[in-house]
mmCIF file of C-alpha atoms in Angstrom:
data_model
loop_
_atom_site.group_PDB
_atom_site.id
_atom_site.type_symbol
_atom_site.label_atom_id
_atom_site.label_comp_id
_atom_site.label_asym_id
_atom_site.label_seq_id
_atom_site.Cartn_x
_atom_site.Cartn_y
_atom_site.Cartn_z
ATOM 1 C CA MET A 1 26.655 -2.160 18.876
ATOM 2 C CA ARG A 2 26.722 -0.030 15.729
ATOM 3 C CA ILE A 3 27.770 -2.171 12.776
ATOM 4 C CA ILE A 4 25.118 -1.223 10.211
ATOM 5 C CA LEU A 5 26.508 -1.336 6.689
ATOM 6 C CA THR A 6 26.162 1.691 4.438
ATOM 7 C CA PHE A 7 24.101 -0.320 1.956
ATOM 8 C CA LEU A 8 21.608 -1.191 4.702
ATOM 9 C CA VAL A 9 21.397 2.084 6.610
ATOM 10 C CA PHE A 10 18.797 3.592 4.292
ATOM 11 C CA LEU A 11 16.323 0.903 5.317
ATOM 12 C CA LEU A 12 16.114 2.426 8.792
ATOM 13 C CA SER A 13 16.348 6.098 7.875
ATOM 14 C CA ALA A 14 12.654 6.948 7.598
ATOM 15 C CA GLY A 15 12.730 9.089 10.734
ATOM 16 C CA ALA A 16 9.538 7.577 12.090
ATOM 17 C CA ALA A 17 8.741 6.734 15.686
ATOM 18 C CA ALA A 18 10.902 4.278 17.597
ATOM 19 C CA ALA A 19 10.533 0.657 16.621
ATOM 20 C CA GLU A 20 7.717 -1.328 18.201
ATOM 21 C CA LEU A 21 9.121 -4.820 17.772
ATOM 22 C CA ARG A 22 7.205 -7.006 20.203
ATOM 23 C CA GLY A 23 5.410 -10.323 20.208
ATOM 24 C CA LEU A 24 5.524 -13.161 17.703
ATOM 25 C CA TYR A 25 6.294 -13.130 13.976
ATOM 26 C CA ASN A 26 5.918 -16.111 11.636
ATOM 27 C CA GLY A 27 8.144 -16.651 8.594
ATOM 28 C CA LEU A 28 6.885 -16.691 5.010
ATOM 29 C CA GLU A 29 8.311 -18.418 1.924
ATOM 30 C CA ALA A 30 12.099 -18.669 2.454
ATOM 31 C CA ALA A 31 11.494 -18.252 6.209
ATOM 32 C CA SER A 32 8.663 -20.794 6.369
ATOM 33 C CA GLY A 33 8.868 -22.768 9.604
ATOM 34 C CA MET A 34 10.862 -20.038 11.362
ATOM 35 C CA ARG A 35 9.565 -17.784 14.125
ATOM 36 C CA LEU A 36 10.764 -14.625 15.824
ATOM 37 C CA GLU A 37 9.731 -13.359 19.253
ATOM 38 C CA PHE A 38 10.564 -9.982 20.814
ATOM 39 C CA SER A 39 10.135 -8.819 24.424
ATOM 40 C CA PRO A 40 10.980 -5.115 25.007
ATOM 41 C CA LYS A 41 13.197 -4.509 28.036
ATOM 42 C CA SER A 42 13.778 -0.746 27.642
ATOM 43 C CA GLU A 43 13.205 2.053 25.132
ATOM 44 C CA VAL A 44 16.340 1.047 23.242
ATOM 45 C CA ALA A 45 16.645 -2.712 23.694
ATOM 46 C CA ALA A 46 14.633 -5.913 23.593
ATOM 47 C CA ASP A 47 15.188 -9.615 24.135
ATOM 48 C CA GLY A 48 14.710 -11.715 21.035
ATOM 49 C CA VAL A 49 14.372 -15.398 20.202
ATOM 50 C CA LEU A 50 14.764 -17.023 16.783
ATOM 51 C CA ARG A 51 13.046 -20.402 16.606
ATOM 52 C CA ASP A 52 14.568 -22.216 13.653
ATOM 53 C CA ARG A 53 12.996 -24.770 11.323
ATOM 54 C CA ASP A 54 14.654 -27.614 13.248
ATOM 55 C CA GLY A 55 13.171 -26.402 16.530
ATOM 56 C CA ALA A 56 16.427 -24.884 17.767
ATOM 57 C CA VAL A 57 15.928 -21.859 20.028
ATOM 58 C CA ARG A 58 18.447 -19.051 19.526
ATOM 59 C CA PRO A 59 18.157 -16.170 22.031
ATOM 60 C CA PHE A 60 19.694 -12.766 21.322
ATOM 61 C CA GLU A 61 19.516 -9.153 22.411
ATOM 62 C CA ILE A 62 18.377 -6.545 19.912
ATOM 63 C CA GLU A 63 19.203 -2.853 19.861
ATOM 64 C CA LEU A 64 16.122 -0.906 18.798
ATOM 65 C CA LEU A 65 16.433 1.741 16.092
ATOM 66 C CA ASP A 66 13.945 3.814 14.113
ATOM 67 C CA ASN A 67 11.722 1.359 12.215
ATOM 68 C CA GLY A 68 13.533 -1.750 13.406
ATOM 69 C CA GLY A 69 16.661 -2.919 15.131
ATOM 70 C CA GLU A 70 19.900 -4.893 14.867
ATOM 71 C CA ALA A 71 21.429 -7.859 16.646
ATOM 72 C CA VAL A 72 24.053 -10.585 16.422
ATOM 73 C CA ILE A 73 22.681 -14.136 16.540
ATOM 74 C CA GLU A 74 24.610 -17.359 17.101
ATOM 75 C CA ARG A 75 23.355 -19.929 14.604
ATOM 76 C CA ASP A 76 24.953 -23.345 14.083
ATOM 77 C CA GLY A 77 28.316 -22.062 15.297
ATOM 78 C CA GLN A 78 28.133 -19.051 12.978
ATOM 79 C CA ARG A 79 27.721 -15.460 14.154
ATOM 80 C CA ILE A 80 25.005 -13.785 12.089
ATOM 81 C CA TYR A 81 24.426 -10.041 11.893
ATOM 82 C CA ALA A 82 20.657 -9.465 11.790
ATOM 83 C CA LEU A 83 18.893 -6.284 10.715
ATOM 84 C CA PHE A 84 15.134 -6.160 11.353
ATOM 85 C CA VAL A 85 13.067 -3.656 9.349
ATOM 86 C CA GLU A 86 9.441 -3.093 10.329
ATOM 87 C CA GLU A 87 6.862 -3.634 7.595
ATOM 88 C CA PRO A 88 3.130 -2.802 7.707
ATOM 89 C CA LEU A 89 2.107 -6.333 8.752
ATOM 90 C CA GLY A 90 5.372 -7.704 10.053
ATOM 91 C CA LEU A 91 9.058 -7.262 9.355
ATOM 92 C CA THR A 92 11.875 -7.994 6.956
ATOM 93 C CA ALA A 93 14.838 -9.798 8.517
ATOM 94 C CA ILE A 94 18.192 -9.357 6.775
ATOM 95 C CA PHE A 95 20.783 -11.924 7.845
ATOM 96 C CA VAL A 96 24.484 -11.461 7.047
ATOM 97 C CA PRO A 97 27.046 -14.101 8.175
ATOM 98 C CA MET A 98 30.115 -12.760 9.974
ATOM 99 C CA ALA A 99 33.691 -13.928 9.462
ATOM 100 C CA GLU A 100 35.966 -14.709 12.406
ATOM 101 C CA ASN A 101 37.229 -11.105 12.365
ATOM 102 C CA ASP A 102 33.581 -9.915 12.471
ATOM 103 C CA GLU A 103 33.737 -8.755 8.858
ATOM 104 C CA LEU A 104 30.322 -9.077 7.226
ATOM 105 C CA MET A 105 30.182 -11.577 4.355
ATOM 106 C CA THR A 106 27.738 -9.545 2.309
ATOM 107 C CA GLN A 107 27.773 -11.943 -0.643
ATOM 108 C CA ARG A 108 25.821 -14.388 1.557
ATOM 109 C CA THR A 109 23.132 -11.901 2.639
ATOM 110 C CA GLU A 110 19.593 -13.293 2.982
ATOM 111 C CA ALA A 111 16.363 -11.264 3.257
ATOM 112 C CA MET A 112 13.302 -12.966 4.750
ATOM 113 C CA VAL A 113 9.765 -11.771 5.460
ATOM 114 C CA PHE A 114 7.901 -12.449 8.729
ATOM 115 C CA LEU A 115 4.221 -11.688 9.489
ATOM 116 C CA LYS A 116 2.895 -10.659 12.892
ATOM 117 C CA ASP A 117 1.275 -13.564 14.682
ATOM 118 C CA GLY A 118 -2.463 -13.627 13.992
ATOM 119 C CA VAL A 119 -2.202 -11.877 10.609
ATOM 120 C CA ALA A 120 -3.425 -14.109 7.811
ATOM 121 C CA PRO A 121 -0.855 -14.485 5.027
ATOM 122 C CA PRO A 122 -1.784 -13.434 1.487
ATOM 123 C CA PRO A 123 -3.310 -16.144 -0.713
ATOM 124 C CA LYS A 124 -0.707 -18.634 -1.891
ATOM 125 C CA ALA A 125 0.718 -17.544 -5.224
ATOM 126 C CA SER A 126 0.400 -20.015 -8.083
ATOM 127 C CA ARG A 127 3.219 -18.252 -9.934
ATOM 128 C CA TYR A 128 5.443 -17.034 -7.108
ATOM 129 C CA VAL A 129 8.840 -15.586 -7.970
ATOM 130 C CA PRO A 130 11.509 -14.374 -5.520
ATOM 131 C CA PRO A 131 11.947 -10.615 -5.116
ATOM 132 C CA PRO A 132 14.205 -8.901 -7.662
ATOM 133 C CA SER A 133 17.491 -7.792 -6.134
ATOM 134 C CA GLY A 134 17.690 -4.566 -8.103
ATOM 135 C CA PRO A 135 16.214 -2.539 -10.960
ATOM 136 C CA GLY A 136 16.311 -3.567 -14.611
ATOM 137 C CA GLY A 137 14.833 -6.304 -16.757
ATOM 138 C CA THR A 138 11.233 -7.471 -17.052
ATOM 139 C CA ILE A 139 8.949 -9.646 -14.969
ATOM 140 C CA ASP A 140 5.895 -11.749 -15.699
ATOM 141 C CA PRO A 141 2.987 -9.458 -14.696
ATOM 142 C CA GLN A 142 0.968 -12.280 -13.134
ATOM 143 C CA ALA A 143 4.002 -13.354 -11.134
ATOM 144 C CA PHE A 144 4.431 -9.804 -9.851
ATOM 145 C CA VAL A 145 0.783 -9.471 -8.815
ATOM 146 C CA GLU A 146 0.831 -12.840 -7.037
ATOM 147 C CA SER A 147 4.241 -12.361 -5.414
ATOM 148 C CA TYR A 148 4.719 -8.738 -4.321
ATOM 149 C CA ALA A 149 2.835 -9.184 -1.036
ATOM 150 C CA PHE A 150 5.513 -11.654 0.080
ATOM 151 C CA TRP A 151 8.412 -9.295 -0.755
ATOM 152 C CA PRO A 152 10.203 -6.669 1.332
ATOM 153 C CA SER A 153 8.989 -3.156 0.513
ATOM 154 C CA GLU A 154 12.270 -2.195 -1.150
ATOM 155 C CA ASN A 155 11.927 -4.936 -3.757
ATOM 156 C CA VAL A 156 8.322 -4.134 -4.684
ATOM 157 C CA GLY A 157 9.464 -0.907 -6.340
ATOM 158 C CA TYR A 158 11.971 -2.844 -8.451
ATOM 159 C CA GLY A 159 9.301 -5.362 -9.458
ATOM 160 C CA TYR A 160 6.675 -2.773 -10.375
ATOM 161 C CA GLU A 161 9.115 -0.999 -12.675
ATOM 162 C CA MET A 162 9.931 -4.362 -14.315
ATOM 163 C CA VAL A 163 6.275 -4.911 -15.289
ATOM 164 C CA ARG A 164 5.796 -3.846 -18.907
ATOM 165 C CA GLY A 165 3.809 -0.660 -19.504
ATOM 166 C CA ARG A 166 0.564 -2.217 -20.773
ATOM 167 C CA TYR A 167 0.323 -4.357 -17.648
ATOM 168 C CA ARG A 168 1.135 -1.464 -15.326
ATOM 169 C CA THR A 169 -1.837 0.249 -16.957
ATOM 170 C CA LEU A 170 -3.938 -2.818 -16.180
ATOM 171 C CA ILE A 171 -2.801 -2.691 -12.548
ATOM 172 C CA ARG A 172 -3.819 0.991 -12.401
ATOM 173 C CA LEU A 173 -7.348 -0.032 -13.453
ATOM 174 C CA HIS A 174 -7.546 -2.079 -10.220
ATOM 175 C CA PRO A 175 -7.147 0.673 -7.589
ATOM 176 C CA ILE A 176 -7.314 -1.509 -4.472
ATOM 177 C CA VAL A 177 -4.406 -3.587 -5.773
ATOM 178 C CA LEU A 178 -2.584 -0.412 -6.804
ATOM 179 C CA ALA A 179 -3.147 1.020 -3.325
ATOM 180 C CA ASP A 180 -1.671 -2.138 -1.801
ATOM 181 C CA VAL A 181 1.367 -1.925 -4.107
ATOM 182 C CA LEU A 182 1.783 1.767 -3.249
ATOM 183 C CA TRP A 183 1.580 0.957 0.450
ATOM 184 C CA LYS A 184 4.774 -1.054 0.110
ATOM 185 C CA MET A 185 6.474 1.187 -2.460
ATOM 186 C CA CYS A 186 5.922 4.240 -0.268
ATOM 187 C CA ARG A 187 7.859 2.594 2.567
ATOM 188 C CA SER A 188 10.904 2.176 0.348
ATOM 189 C CA GLN A 189 13.713 4.608 1.048
ATOM 190 C CA SER A 190 15.227 4.437 -2.438
ATOM 191 C CA ALA A 191 12.498 6.382 -4.324
ATOM 192 C CA PRO A 192 11.456 3.638 -6.801
ATOM 193 C CA ALA A 193 11.568 4.806 -10.399
ATOM 194 C CA GLY A 194 7.943 3.803 -10.990
ATOM 195 C CA LEU A 195 6.541 5.517 -7.883
ATOM 196 C CA ALA A 196 5.666 8.844 -9.541
ATOM 197 C CA GLU A 197 3.833 7.038 -12.347
ATOM 198 C CA ALA A 198 1.942 4.831 -9.875
ATOM 199 C CA LEU A 199 0.797 7.892 -7.893
ATOM 200 C CA ARG A 200 -0.173 9.958 -10.934
ATOM 201 C CA GLY A 201 -3.877 10.741 -11.080
ATOM 202 C CA GLN A 202 -4.663 8.796 -7.895
ATOM 203 C CA GLY A 203 -5.389 11.833 -5.705
ATOM 204 C CA VAL A 204 -2.883 10.809 -3.036
ATOM 205 C CA ASN A 205 0.749 11.150 -2.092
ATOM 206 C CA CYS A 206 2.785 8.613 -0.149
ATOM 207 C CA GLN A 207 1.944 10.136 3.223
ATOM 208 C CA ASP A 208 -1.763 9.888 2.415
ATOM 209 C CA VAL A 209 -1.350 6.203 1.590
ATOM 210 C CA LEU A 210 0.647 5.467 4.745
ATOM 211 C CA ASN A 211 -1.847 7.341 6.912
ATOM 212 C CA ALA A 212 -4.787 5.494 5.370
ATOM 213 C CA TYR A 213 -3.206 2.106 5.949
ATOM 214 C CA ALA A 214 -2.269 3.035 9.500
ATOM 215 C CA GLY A 215 -6.001 3.425 10.070
ATOM 216 C CA ILE A 216 -6.903 0.192 8.283
ATOM 217 C CA ILE A 217 -4.262 -1.894 10.019
ATOM 218 C CA GLY A 218 -3.853 -0.157 13.363
ATOM 219 C CA GLY A 219 -7.231 1.423 13.887
ATOM 220 C CA GLY A 220 -8.412 -1.374 16.148
ATOM 221 C CA ALA A 221 -11.405 -2.255 13.961
ATOM 222 C CA VAL A 222 -10.820 -5.844 12.922
ATOM 223 C CA THR A 223 -13.939 -5.799 10.749
ATOM 224 C CA THR A 224 -12.497 -2.909 8.716
ATOM 225 C CA TYR A 225 -9.277 -4.796 8.041
ATOM 226 C CA ASN A 226 -11.143 -8.001 7.188
ATOM 227 C CA ARG A 227 -13.365 -6.086 4.747
ATOM 228 C CA TYR A 228 -10.317 -4.523 3.139
ATOM 229 C CA ARG A 229 -8.572 -7.897 2.804
ATOM 230 C CA ALA A 230 -11.651 -9.505 1.252
ATOM 231 C CA ASP A 231 -11.963 -6.666 -1.268
ATOM 232 C CA LEU A 232 -8.242 -6.799 -2.054
ATOM 233 C CA ASP A 233 -8.251 -10.578 -2.579
ATOM 234 C CA ALA A 234 -11.273 -10.333 -4.892
ATOM 235 C CA GLU A 235 -9.769 -7.526 -6.960
ATOM 236 C CA ARG A 236 -6.384 -9.249 -7.140
ATOM 237 C CA ALA A 237 -8.099 -12.380 -8.489
ATOM 238 C CA ALA A 238 -9.900 -10.258 -11.092
ATOM 239 C CA LEU A 239 -6.616 -8.631 -12.113
ATOM 240 C CA VAL A 240 -4.868 -12.001 -12.439
ATOM 241 C CA GLU A 241 -7.711 -13.230 -14.682
ATOM 242 C CA ALA A 242 -7.445 -10.087 -16.831
ATOM 243 C CA ILE A 243 -3.697 -10.627 -17.209
ATOM 244 C CA ARG A 244 -4.145 -14.294 -18.107
ATOM 245 C CA CYS A 245 -6.736 -13.463 -20.739
ATOM 246 C CA SER A 246 -4.521 -10.727 -22.173
ATOM 247 C CA ILE A 247 -1.496 -12.996 -22.392
ATOM 248 C CA ASP A 248 -3.235 -16.177 -23.557
ATOM 249 C CA TYR A 249 -5.583 -14.396 -25.978
ATOM 250 C CA ARG A 250 -8.495 -16.567 -24.846
ATOM 251 C CA ARG A 251 -10.887 -13.835 -25.924
ATOM 252 C CA ASN A 252 -13.735 -16.206 -26.778
ATOM 253 C CA ASP A 253 -13.689 -18.009 -23.428
ATOM 254 C CA PRO A 254 -16.718 -17.037 -21.322
ATOM 255 C CA GLU A 255 -14.395 -16.162 -18.419
ATOM 256 C CA CYS A 256 -12.317 -13.876 -20.616
ATOM 257 C CA MET A 257 -15.340 -12.236 -22.181
ATOM 258 C CA ALA A 258 -16.626 -11.450 -18.683
ATOM 259 C CA SER A 259 -13.172 -10.251 -17.649
ATOM 260 C CA GLY A 260 -12.948 -8.008 -20.711
ATOM 261 C CA LYS A 261 -16.281 -6.406 -19.895
ATOM 262 C CA ALA A 262 -15.153 -5.835 -16.307
ATOM 263 C CA VAL A 263 -11.916 -4.197 -17.462
ATOM 264 C CA ALA A 264 -13.837 -1.966 -19.882
ATOM 265 C CA LYS A 265 -16.095 -0.898 -17.025
ATOM 266 C CA ARG A 266 -13.066 -0.107 -14.868
ATOM 267 C CA ALA A 267 -11.595 1.999 -17.674
ATOM 268 C CA VAL A 268 -14.474 4.466 -17.440
ATOM 269 C CA SER A 269 -14.815 4.259 -13.673
ATOM 270 C CA LEU A 270 -13.947 7.285 -11.539
ATOM 271 C CA ASP A 271 -12.376 5.079 -8.870
ATOM 272 C CA THR A 272 -8.855 6.012 -7.785
ATOM 273 C CA VAL A 273 -6.632 5.014 -4.891
ATOM 274 C CA ARG A 274 -8.092 7.981 -3.007
ATOM 275 C CA THR A 275 -11.715 6.928 -3.500
ATOM 276 C CA VAL A 276 -11.161 3.287 -2.577
ATOM 277 C CA LEU A 277 -9.121 4.098 0.539
ATOM 278 C CA ASP A 278 -11.817 6.536 1.667
ATOM 279 C CA ARG A 279 -14.177 3.564 1.932
ATOM 280 C CA TYR A 280 -12.207 2.149 4.832
#
């Protein structure tokens, strides 16, 4: 089965090791209540099960590719082409309904994010927005910071570029958050326009970032990952507060005065993505 569309091929063209889709994955946001399960049967194929929100069990066979795989799933009498793209903590599932002649109805494409079973989801965003479908426009900076972790890697690059310059600078003053954003941007195969700016002065390239996170996530030391997540959540909260204070101009609020002092301290700090990743 080789029906990958040209506009989707790039998602699987990273040239990395063969996909390692196995075990359980739980849906986030648009996929909430859904579950995927994979059982490898050979080096090139696996059995899959989609458990839908209504409890329906939909078995399928998946052909494994670099960084993911593809399948056709029967769902409510509709044949669905499914492309699975591995992400650092889970996968992106792209579902495209098929017409009776097997033509893909691309205008009805859905992209959903699933986390590996046992991985705690990011903190619930108070200002969540869906991932941008392409470059251009602007985005609320707080919404980006609170939402990007729920997006497929490809869309994070679009969102970062949509954040206005002053707020991208603010993100750069929070290097753990910037490292997390870069982790997703560096997995994108479309060379996001803002990637070079995000990397500038951070002492790393994309391969450095990917290697560092491979150690944090796959190094087998749960305590290391938990420490990283706690630090990331704390710094993300500090960044959100700095953005709120900047937008609302609540400069005399005690919280904003403390936030302003923290930002000023970060501005003269020598911390970069390289230095913070070296701690893990």
